[in-house]
Coordinates of C-alpha atoms and ligand atoms in Angstrom, one line a residue:
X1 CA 0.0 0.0 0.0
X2 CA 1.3 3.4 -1.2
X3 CA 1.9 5.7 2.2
X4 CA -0.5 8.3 0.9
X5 CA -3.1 6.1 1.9
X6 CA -1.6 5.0 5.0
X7 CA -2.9 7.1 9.0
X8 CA -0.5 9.8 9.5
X9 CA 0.5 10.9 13.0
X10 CA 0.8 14.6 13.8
X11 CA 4.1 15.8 14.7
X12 CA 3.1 17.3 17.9
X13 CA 1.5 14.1 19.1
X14 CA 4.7 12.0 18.1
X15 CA 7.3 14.6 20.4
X16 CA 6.5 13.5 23.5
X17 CA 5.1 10.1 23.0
X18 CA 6.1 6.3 24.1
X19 CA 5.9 5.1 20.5
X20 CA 9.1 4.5 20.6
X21 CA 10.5 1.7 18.5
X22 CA 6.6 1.9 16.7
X23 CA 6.1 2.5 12.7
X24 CA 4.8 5.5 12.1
X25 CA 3.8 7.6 9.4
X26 CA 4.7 11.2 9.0
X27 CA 3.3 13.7 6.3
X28 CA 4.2 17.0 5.9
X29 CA 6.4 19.9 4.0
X30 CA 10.5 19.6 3.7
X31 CA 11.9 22.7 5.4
X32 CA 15.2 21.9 4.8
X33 CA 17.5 18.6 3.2
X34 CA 20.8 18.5 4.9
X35 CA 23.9 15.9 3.6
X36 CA 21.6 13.9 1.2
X37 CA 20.1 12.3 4.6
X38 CA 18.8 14.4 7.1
X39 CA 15.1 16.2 6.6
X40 CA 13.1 19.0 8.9
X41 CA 9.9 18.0 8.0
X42 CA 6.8 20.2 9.5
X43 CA 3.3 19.5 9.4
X44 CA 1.8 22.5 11.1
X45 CA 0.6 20.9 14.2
X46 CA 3.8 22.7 16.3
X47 CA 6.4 24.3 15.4
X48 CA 8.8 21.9 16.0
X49 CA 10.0 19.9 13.1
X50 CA 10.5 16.0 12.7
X51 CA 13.8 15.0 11.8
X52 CA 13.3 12.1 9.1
X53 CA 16.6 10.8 8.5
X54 CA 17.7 8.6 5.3
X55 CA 19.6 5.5 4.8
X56 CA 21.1 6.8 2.1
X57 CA 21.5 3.0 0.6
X58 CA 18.2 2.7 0.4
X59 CA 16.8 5.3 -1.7
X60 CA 17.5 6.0 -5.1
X61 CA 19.3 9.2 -6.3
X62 CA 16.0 10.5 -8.4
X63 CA 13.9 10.6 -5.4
X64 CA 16.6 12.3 -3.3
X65 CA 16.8 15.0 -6.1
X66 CA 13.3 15.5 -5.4
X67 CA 13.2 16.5 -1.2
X68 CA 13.6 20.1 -2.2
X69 CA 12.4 22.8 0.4
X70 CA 8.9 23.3 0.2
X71 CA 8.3 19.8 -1.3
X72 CA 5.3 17.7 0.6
X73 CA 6.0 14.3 1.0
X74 CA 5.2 11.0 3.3
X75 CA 7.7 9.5 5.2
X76 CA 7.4 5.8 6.6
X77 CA 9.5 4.9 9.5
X78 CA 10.9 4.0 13.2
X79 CA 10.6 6.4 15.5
X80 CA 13.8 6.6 17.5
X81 CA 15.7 8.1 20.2
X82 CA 17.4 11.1 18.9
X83 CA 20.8 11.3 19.0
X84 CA 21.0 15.0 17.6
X85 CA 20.9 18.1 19.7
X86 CA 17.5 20.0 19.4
X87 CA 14.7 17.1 19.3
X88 CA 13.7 14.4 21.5
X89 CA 12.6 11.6 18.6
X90 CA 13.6 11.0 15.0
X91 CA 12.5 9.0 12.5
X92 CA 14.6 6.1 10.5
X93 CA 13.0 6.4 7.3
X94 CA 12.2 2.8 5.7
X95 CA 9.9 4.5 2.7
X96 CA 9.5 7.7 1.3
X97 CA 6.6 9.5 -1.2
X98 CA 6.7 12.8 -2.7
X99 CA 3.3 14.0 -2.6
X100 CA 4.3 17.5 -4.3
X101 CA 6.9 18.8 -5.9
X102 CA 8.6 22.1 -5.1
X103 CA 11.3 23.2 -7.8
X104 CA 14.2 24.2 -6.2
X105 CA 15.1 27.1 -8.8
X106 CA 11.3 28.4 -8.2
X107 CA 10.8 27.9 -4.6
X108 CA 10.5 31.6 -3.0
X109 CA 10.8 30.4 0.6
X110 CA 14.1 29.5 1.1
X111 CA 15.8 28.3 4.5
X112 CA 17.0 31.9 5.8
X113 CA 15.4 34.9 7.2
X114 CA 12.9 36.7 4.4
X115 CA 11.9 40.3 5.5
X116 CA 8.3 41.0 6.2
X117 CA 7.9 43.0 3.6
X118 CA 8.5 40.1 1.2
X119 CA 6.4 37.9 2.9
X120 CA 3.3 40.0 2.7
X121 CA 4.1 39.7 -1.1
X122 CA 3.8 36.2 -0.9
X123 CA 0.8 36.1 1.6
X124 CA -0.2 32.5 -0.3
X125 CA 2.9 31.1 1.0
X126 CA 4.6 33.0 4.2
X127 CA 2.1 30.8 6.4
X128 CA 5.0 28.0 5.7
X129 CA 7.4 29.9 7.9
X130 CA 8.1 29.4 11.4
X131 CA 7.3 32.9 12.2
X132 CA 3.7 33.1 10.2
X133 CA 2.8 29.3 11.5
X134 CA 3.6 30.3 14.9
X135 CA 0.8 33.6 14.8
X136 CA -1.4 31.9 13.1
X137 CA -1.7 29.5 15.5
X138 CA -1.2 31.7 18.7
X139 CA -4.4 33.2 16.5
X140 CA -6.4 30.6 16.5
X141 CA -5.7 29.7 20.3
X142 CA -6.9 33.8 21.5
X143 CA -9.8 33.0 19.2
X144 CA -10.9 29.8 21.5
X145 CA -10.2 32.1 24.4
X146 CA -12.3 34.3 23.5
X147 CA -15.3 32.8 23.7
X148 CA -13.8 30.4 26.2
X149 CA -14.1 33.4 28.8
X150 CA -17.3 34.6 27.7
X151 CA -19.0 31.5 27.7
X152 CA -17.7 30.7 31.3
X153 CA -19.1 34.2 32.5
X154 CA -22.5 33.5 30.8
X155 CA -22.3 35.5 27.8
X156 CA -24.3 34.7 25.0
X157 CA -22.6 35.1 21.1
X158 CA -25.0 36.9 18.4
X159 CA -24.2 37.0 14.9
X160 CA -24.7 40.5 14.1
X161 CA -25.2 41.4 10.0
X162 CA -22.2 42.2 7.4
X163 CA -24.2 43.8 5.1
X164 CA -26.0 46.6 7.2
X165 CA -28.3 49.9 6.6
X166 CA -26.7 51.7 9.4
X167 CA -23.5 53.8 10.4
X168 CA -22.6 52.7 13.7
X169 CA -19.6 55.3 14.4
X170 CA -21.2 57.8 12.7
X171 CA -17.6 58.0 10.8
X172 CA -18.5 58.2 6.9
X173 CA -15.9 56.0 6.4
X174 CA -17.8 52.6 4.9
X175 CA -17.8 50.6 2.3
X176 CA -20.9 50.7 -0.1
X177 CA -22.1 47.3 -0.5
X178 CA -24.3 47.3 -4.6
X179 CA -25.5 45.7 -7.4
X180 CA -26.2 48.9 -9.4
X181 CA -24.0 49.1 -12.6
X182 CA -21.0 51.4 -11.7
X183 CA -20.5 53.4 -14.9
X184 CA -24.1 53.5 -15.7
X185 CA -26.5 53.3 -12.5
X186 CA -30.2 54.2 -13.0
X187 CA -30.2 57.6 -11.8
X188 CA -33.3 59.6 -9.8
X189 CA -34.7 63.5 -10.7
X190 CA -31.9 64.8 -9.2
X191 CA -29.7 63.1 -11.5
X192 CA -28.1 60.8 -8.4
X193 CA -27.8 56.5 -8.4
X194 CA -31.5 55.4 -8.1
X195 CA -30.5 53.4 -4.4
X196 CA -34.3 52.1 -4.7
X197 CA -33.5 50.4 -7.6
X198 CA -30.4 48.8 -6.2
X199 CA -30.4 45.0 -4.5
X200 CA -32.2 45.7 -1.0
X201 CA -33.9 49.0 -2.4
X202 CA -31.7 51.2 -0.3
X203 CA -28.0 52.3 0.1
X204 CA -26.3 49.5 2.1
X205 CA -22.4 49.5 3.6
X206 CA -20.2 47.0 5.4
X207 CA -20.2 47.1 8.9
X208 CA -17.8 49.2 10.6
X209 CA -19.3 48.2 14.1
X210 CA -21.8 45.3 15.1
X211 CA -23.1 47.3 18.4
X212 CA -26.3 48.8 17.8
X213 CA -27.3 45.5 16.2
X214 CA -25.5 43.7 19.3
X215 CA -27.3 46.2 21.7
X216 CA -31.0 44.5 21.1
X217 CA -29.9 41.3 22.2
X218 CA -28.1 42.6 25.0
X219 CA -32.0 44.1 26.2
X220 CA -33.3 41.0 26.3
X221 CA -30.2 38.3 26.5
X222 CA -28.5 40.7 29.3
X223 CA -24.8 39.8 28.6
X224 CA -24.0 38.9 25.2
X225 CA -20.8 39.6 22.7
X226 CA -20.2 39.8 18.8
X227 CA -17.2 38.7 17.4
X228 CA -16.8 39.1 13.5
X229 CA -15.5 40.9 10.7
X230 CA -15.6 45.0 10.4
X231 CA -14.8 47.5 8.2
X232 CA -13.3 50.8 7.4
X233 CA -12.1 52.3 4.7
X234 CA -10.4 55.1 7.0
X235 CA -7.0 55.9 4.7
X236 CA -4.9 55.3 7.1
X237 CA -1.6 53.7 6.5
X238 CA 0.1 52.9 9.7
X239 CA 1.1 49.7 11.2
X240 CA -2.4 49.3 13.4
X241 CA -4.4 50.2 10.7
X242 CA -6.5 47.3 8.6
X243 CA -9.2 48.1 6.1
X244 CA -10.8 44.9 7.3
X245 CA -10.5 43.5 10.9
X246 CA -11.9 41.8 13.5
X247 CA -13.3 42.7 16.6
X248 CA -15.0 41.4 19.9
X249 CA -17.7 43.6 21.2
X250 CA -19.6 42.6 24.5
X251 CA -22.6 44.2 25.6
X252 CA -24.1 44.0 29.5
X253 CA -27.4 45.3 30.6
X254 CA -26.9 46.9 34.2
X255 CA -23.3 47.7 33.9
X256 CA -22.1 51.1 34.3
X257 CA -18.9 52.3 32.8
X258 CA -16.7 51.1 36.1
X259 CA -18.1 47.5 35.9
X260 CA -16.9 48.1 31.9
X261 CA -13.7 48.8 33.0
X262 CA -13.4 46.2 35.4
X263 CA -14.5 43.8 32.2
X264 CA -12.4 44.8 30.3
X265 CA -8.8 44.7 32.4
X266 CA -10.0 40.9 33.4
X267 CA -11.1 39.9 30.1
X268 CA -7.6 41.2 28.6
X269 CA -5.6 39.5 31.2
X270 CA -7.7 36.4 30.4
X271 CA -6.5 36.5 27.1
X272 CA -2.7 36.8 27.5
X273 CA -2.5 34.4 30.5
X274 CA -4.3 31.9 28.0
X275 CA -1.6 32.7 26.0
X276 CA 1.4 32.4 28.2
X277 CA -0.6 29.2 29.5
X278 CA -1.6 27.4 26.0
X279 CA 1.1 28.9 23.5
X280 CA 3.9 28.1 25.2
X281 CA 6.7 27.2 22.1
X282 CA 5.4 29.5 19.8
X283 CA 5.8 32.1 21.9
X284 CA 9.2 31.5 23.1
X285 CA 10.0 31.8 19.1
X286 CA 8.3 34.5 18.7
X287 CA 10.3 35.8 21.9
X288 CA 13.6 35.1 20.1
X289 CA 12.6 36.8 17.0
X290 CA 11.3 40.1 19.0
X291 CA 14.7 39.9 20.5
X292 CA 16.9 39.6 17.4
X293 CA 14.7 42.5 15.9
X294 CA 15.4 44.5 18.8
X295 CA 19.4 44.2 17.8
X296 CA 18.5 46.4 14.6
X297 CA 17.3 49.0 16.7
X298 CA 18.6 52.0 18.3
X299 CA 19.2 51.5 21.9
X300 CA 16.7 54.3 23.1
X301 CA 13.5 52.4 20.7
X302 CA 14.9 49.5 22.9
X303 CA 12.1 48.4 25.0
X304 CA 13.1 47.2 28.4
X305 CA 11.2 44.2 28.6
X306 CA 11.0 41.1 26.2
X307 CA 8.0 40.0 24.8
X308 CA 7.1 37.5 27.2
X309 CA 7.9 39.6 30.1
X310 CA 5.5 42.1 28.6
X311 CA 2.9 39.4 28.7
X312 CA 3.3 38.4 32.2
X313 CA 3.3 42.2 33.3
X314 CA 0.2 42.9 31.6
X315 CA -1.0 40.0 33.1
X316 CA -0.4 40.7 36.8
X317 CA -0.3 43.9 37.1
X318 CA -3.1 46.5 37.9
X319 CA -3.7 48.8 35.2
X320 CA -4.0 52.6 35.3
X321 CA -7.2 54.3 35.2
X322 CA -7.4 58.0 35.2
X323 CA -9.7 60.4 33.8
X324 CA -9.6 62.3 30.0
X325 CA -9.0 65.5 31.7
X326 CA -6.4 64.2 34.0
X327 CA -4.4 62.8 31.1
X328 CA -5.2 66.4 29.5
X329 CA -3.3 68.0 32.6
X330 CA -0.5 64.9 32.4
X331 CA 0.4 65.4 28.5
X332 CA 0.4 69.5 28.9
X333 CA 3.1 68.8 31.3
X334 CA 5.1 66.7 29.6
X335 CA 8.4 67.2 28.3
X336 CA 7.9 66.3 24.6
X337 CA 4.8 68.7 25.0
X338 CA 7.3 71.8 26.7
X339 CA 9.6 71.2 23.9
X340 CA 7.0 70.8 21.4
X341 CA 8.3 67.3 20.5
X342 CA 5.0 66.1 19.8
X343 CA 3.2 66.0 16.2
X344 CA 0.0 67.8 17.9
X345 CA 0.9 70.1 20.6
X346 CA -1.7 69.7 23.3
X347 CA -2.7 73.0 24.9
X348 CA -6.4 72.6 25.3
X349 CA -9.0 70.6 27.4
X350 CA -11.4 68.9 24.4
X351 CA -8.0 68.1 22.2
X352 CA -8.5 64.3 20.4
X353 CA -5.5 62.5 21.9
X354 CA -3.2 60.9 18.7
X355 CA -1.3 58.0 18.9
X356 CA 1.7 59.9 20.3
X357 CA -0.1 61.2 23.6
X358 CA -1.5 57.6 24.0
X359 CA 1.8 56.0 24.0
X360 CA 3.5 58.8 25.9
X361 CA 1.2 57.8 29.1
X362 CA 1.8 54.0 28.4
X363 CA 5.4 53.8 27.8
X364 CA 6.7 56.6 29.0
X365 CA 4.7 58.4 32.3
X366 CA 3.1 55.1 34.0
X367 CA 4.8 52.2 32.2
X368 CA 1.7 50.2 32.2
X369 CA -1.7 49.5 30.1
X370 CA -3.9 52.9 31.1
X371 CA -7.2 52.9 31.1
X372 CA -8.7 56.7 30.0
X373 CA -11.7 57.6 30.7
X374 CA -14.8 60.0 30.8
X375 CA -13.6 61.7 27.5
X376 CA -15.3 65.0 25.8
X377 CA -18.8 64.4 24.4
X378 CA -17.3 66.4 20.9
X379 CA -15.0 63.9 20.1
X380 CA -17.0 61.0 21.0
X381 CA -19.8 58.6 19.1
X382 CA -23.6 59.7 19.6
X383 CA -24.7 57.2 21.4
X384 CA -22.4 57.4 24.3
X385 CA -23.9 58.4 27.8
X386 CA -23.8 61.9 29.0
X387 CA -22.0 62.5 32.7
X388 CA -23.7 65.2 34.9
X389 CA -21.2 68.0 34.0
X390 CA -22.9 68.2 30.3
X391 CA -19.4 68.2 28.9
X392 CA -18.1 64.8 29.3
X393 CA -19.7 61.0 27.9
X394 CA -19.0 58.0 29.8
X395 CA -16.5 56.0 27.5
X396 CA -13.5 54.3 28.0
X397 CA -10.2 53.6 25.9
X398 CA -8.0 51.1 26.8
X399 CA -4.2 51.9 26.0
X400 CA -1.4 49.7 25.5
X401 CA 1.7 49.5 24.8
X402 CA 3.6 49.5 21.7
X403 CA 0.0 49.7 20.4
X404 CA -2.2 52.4 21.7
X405 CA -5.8 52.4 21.6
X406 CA -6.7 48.4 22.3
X407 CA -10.3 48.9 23.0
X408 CA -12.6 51.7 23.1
X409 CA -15.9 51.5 24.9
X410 CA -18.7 53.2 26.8
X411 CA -21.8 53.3 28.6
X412 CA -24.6 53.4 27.1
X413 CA -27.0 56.5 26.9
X414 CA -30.1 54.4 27.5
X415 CA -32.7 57.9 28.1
X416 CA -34.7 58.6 25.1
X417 CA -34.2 62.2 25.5
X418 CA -30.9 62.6 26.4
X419 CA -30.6 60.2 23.0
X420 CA -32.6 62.5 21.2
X421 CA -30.4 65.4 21.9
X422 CA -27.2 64.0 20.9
X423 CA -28.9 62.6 17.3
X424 CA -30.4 66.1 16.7
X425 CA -27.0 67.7 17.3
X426 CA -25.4 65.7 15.3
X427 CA -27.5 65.7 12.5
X428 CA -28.2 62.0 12.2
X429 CA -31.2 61.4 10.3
X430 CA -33.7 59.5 13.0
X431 CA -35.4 57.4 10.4
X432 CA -32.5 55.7 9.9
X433 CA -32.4 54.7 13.9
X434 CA -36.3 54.6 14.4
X435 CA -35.2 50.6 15.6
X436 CA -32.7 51.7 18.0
X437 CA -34.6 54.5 19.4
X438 CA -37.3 51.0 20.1
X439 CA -35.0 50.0 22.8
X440 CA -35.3 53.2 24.9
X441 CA -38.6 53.5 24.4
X442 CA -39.5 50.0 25.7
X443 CA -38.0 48.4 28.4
X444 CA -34.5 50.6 28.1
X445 CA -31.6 49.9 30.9
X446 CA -28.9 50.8 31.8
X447 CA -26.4 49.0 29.5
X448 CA -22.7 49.1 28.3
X449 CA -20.1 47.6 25.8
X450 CA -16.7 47.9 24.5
X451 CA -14.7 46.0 21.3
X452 CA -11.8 44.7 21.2
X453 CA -9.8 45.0 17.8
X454 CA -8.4 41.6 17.5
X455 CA -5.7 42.5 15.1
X456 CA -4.1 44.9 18.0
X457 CA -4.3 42.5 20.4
X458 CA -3.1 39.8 18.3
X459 CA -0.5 41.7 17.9
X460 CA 0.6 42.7 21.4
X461 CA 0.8 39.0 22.3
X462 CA 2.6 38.2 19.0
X463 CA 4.9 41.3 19.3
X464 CA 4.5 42.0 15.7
X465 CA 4.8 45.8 15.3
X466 CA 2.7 45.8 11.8
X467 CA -0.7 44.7 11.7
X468 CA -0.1 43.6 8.4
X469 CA 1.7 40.4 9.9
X470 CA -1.4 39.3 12.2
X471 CA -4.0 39.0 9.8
X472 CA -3.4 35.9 7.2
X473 CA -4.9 38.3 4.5
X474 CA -4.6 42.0 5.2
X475 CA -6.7 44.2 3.8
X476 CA -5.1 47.9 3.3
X477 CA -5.3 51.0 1.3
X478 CA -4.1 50.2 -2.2
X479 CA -4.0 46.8 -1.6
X480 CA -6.8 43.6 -1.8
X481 CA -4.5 41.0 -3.3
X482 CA -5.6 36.9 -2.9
Ligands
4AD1 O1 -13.0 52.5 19.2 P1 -13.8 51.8 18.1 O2 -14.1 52.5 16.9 O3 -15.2 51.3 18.8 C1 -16.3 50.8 18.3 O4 -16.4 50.4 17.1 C2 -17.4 50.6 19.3 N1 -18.6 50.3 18.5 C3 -17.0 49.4 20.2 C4 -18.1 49.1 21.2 O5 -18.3 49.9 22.1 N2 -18.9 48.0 21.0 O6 -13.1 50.4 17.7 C5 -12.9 49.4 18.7 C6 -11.5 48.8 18.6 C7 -10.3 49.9 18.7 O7 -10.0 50.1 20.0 C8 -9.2 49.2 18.0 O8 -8.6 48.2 18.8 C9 -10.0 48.4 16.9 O9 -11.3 48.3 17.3 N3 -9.9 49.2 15.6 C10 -9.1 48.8 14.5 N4 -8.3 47.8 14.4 C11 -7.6 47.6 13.2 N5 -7.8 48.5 12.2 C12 -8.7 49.5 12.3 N6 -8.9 50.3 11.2 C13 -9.4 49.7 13.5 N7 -10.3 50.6 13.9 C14 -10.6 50.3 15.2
MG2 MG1 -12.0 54.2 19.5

């Protein structure tokens, strides 16, 4: 019988295993083919690799041409002792089957260090590196944990729609989901696209937020969480910026913005002990790499702690919560702000704090994730509560570091007035929230929320600095390849 069709063991379960002395069958892709005899093989399941090692006697000089790099084959063999430094087991190969080619001269992955730039390039393929493997799989691990910790708290998870009629942030920066002919779309009096004629007979967007949908669950289900795909087409090129991204948003009836808070820190923490707990190897690689990168740095963009040392001081460590206008006072103080250091000076209460005034208080003033809080009602969404001094809403950003803004929140302005208000302010046309507005006019409560972007978070834990690198296919400005 031809190996292909023989049971494969997964490399992971074969590591630590008392097969020893057993056949087994190992399938997977050559990462390297040393002296005609020894082969890394990887199959994905860790990030260890199998060493498969060759009787050169018994194969014939064809097939060995043929266990390039990238190559998948099936290996047949004893699993053994090791007597090389770096693995516990090998395998004494006894049969061998190339499943796939990979031509040597063609192969773009070769064994040495690509940049991340050239990887992106190659988005179908960097998956195959030990770098890419590892995040993807540290991914997949934060994805379990996430509704691992919701479930055990009693959450419920609501699918909340794509495609929607409704601009959650307010923003103006969506994506118009049509069917209408671009170059020639039936047109109204005014001469404008005829959005009645188009597939759901009005103007419809991607979702850059699943909370107002999220929000009538939550006044019924009490605690409940989305967790799916959003979108933005912000133009912003940075490093913690994606087009299209993912984020958790949880929604509690009866919780004001401190028991958001409190959420929040606990359900972070969650997530990186998980981590440090369940993805232990790949992040001790990813440690190694954040460490060798750090060599290419200036001493002063140094940080002082490694990657996992950041993850275990996130994770045991109180963060710091202080108000928007004590931050204000904070950042007008600050050095870089005195000599004027900073992209945007900051000289007046109501200023939107940038990235740079984020990550001042992080990394610089209190070394620690910061939570901000009660921010200006002018620089905030509309459906944010009001606080009693008229000039502030009840939301909450939590800040990180290396990273910024990790999740940004609020309570919930849950009076029909007060709601009112804020939509007439802002111009909002009520018709399209006539459904929302249902939920304070019956049975309305107290409620709050927050999202998580995943991206950023997969990211602190990875310590990639682009965002580009935590995201199997990133969506950006310019750029929707695959
Ligand atoms: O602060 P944002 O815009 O909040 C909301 O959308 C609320 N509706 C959440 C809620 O209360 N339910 O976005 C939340 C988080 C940010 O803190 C950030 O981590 C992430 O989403 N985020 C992005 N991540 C990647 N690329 C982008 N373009 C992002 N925009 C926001
Ligand atoms: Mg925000």
């Amino acid at each position: 019988m031809a190996i292909i069709q023989e049971k494969r063991t997964k490399i992971i379960d074969l590591l630590h295993t008392d097969q020893l002395g057993e056949s087994v069958v190992v399938k997977g892709w050559v990462r390297t083919f040393r002296n005609n005899q020894f082969i890394a093989l990887n199959d994905g399941s860790t990030l260890e690799n199998m060493q498969a090692v060759i009787d050169f006697s018994a194969t014939d000089e064809q097939l060995l041409k043929r266990i390039n790099t990238g190559a998948c084959i099936a290996v047949k063999g004893e699993l053994v002792e090791s007597k090389g430094k770096g693995q516990s087991v090998e395998l004494v190969v006894s049969e061998i089957e190339i499943l796939g080619d990979a031509d040597a001269e063609k192969y773009p992955l070769q064994p040495k260090r690509h940049s991340l730039e050239f990887l992106r390039e190659i988005a179908h393929l960097r998956v195959r590196t030990n770098t890419f493997s590892a995040i993807y799989r540290v991914r997949h691990i934060m994805i379990f944990a996430v509704h691992k910790f919701f479930t055990e708290k009693g959450f419920y998870n609501i699918h909340t729609p794509i495609i929607t009629g409704s601009d959650a942030e307010g923003a103006g920066e969506m994506f118009r989901v049509t069917t209408l002919d671009a170059v020639n779309p039936p047109k109204n009096e005014s001469g404008d696209p005829d959005f009645s004629e188009d597939f759901f007979g009005k103007e419809t967007n991607l979702t850059v937020s699943g909370q107002l949908e999220v929000e009538t669950a939550c006044l019924a289900l009490s605690d409940v969480y989305t967790f799916g795909p959003t979108f933005r087409a912000e133009n912003s090129n940075t490093s913690r910026h994606l087009a299209e991204f993912w984020m958790i948003e949880p929604e509690m009836a009866f919780y004001d913005i401190n028991d958001t808070m409190e959420l929040a820190e606990e359900f972070v923490k969650y997530l990186v002990s998980y981590a440090l707990q369940h993805c232990t190897k790949d992040l001790e690689f990813l440690n190694r790499r954040a460490l060798d990168e750090e060599k290419n740095k200036p001493q002063i963009e140094r940080s002082e702690l490694s990657l996992i040392e950041r993850l275990k001081f996130v994770a045991n460590n109180d963060f710091e919560k202080i108000t928007y206008t004590e931050a204000i006072e904070i950042l007008r103080n600050s050095k870089p702000n005195k000599k004027k250091k900073f992209q945007y000076l900051i000289d007046e209460w109501g200023a939107d704090l940038q990235s740079e005034h984020e990550r001042f208080l992080v990394e610089k003033h209190f070394k620690k994730p910061v939570i901000l809080y009660n921010y200006p009602k002018d620089i905030k969404a509309f459906y944010m509560r009001q606080n009693d001094d008229n000039k502030t809403v009840a939301a909450m950003d939590v800040l990180f570091p290396g990273i910024g803004e990790i999740i940004g929140g609020s309570q919930r302005e849950e009076r029909y007035d007060e709601l009112m208000v804020r939509i007439d302010e802002l111009g909002i046309p009520q018709e399209d929230l006539d459904w929302y507005l249902d939920l304070r006019r019956f049975g309305t409560a107290p409620h709050s929320g927050f999202g998580l972007g995943f991206e950023r978070m997969i990211q602190f834990v990875t310590g990639m600095t682009n965002i580009r690198d935590v995201i199997p296919f990133p969506r950006t400005p310019d750029n929707a390849e695959f």
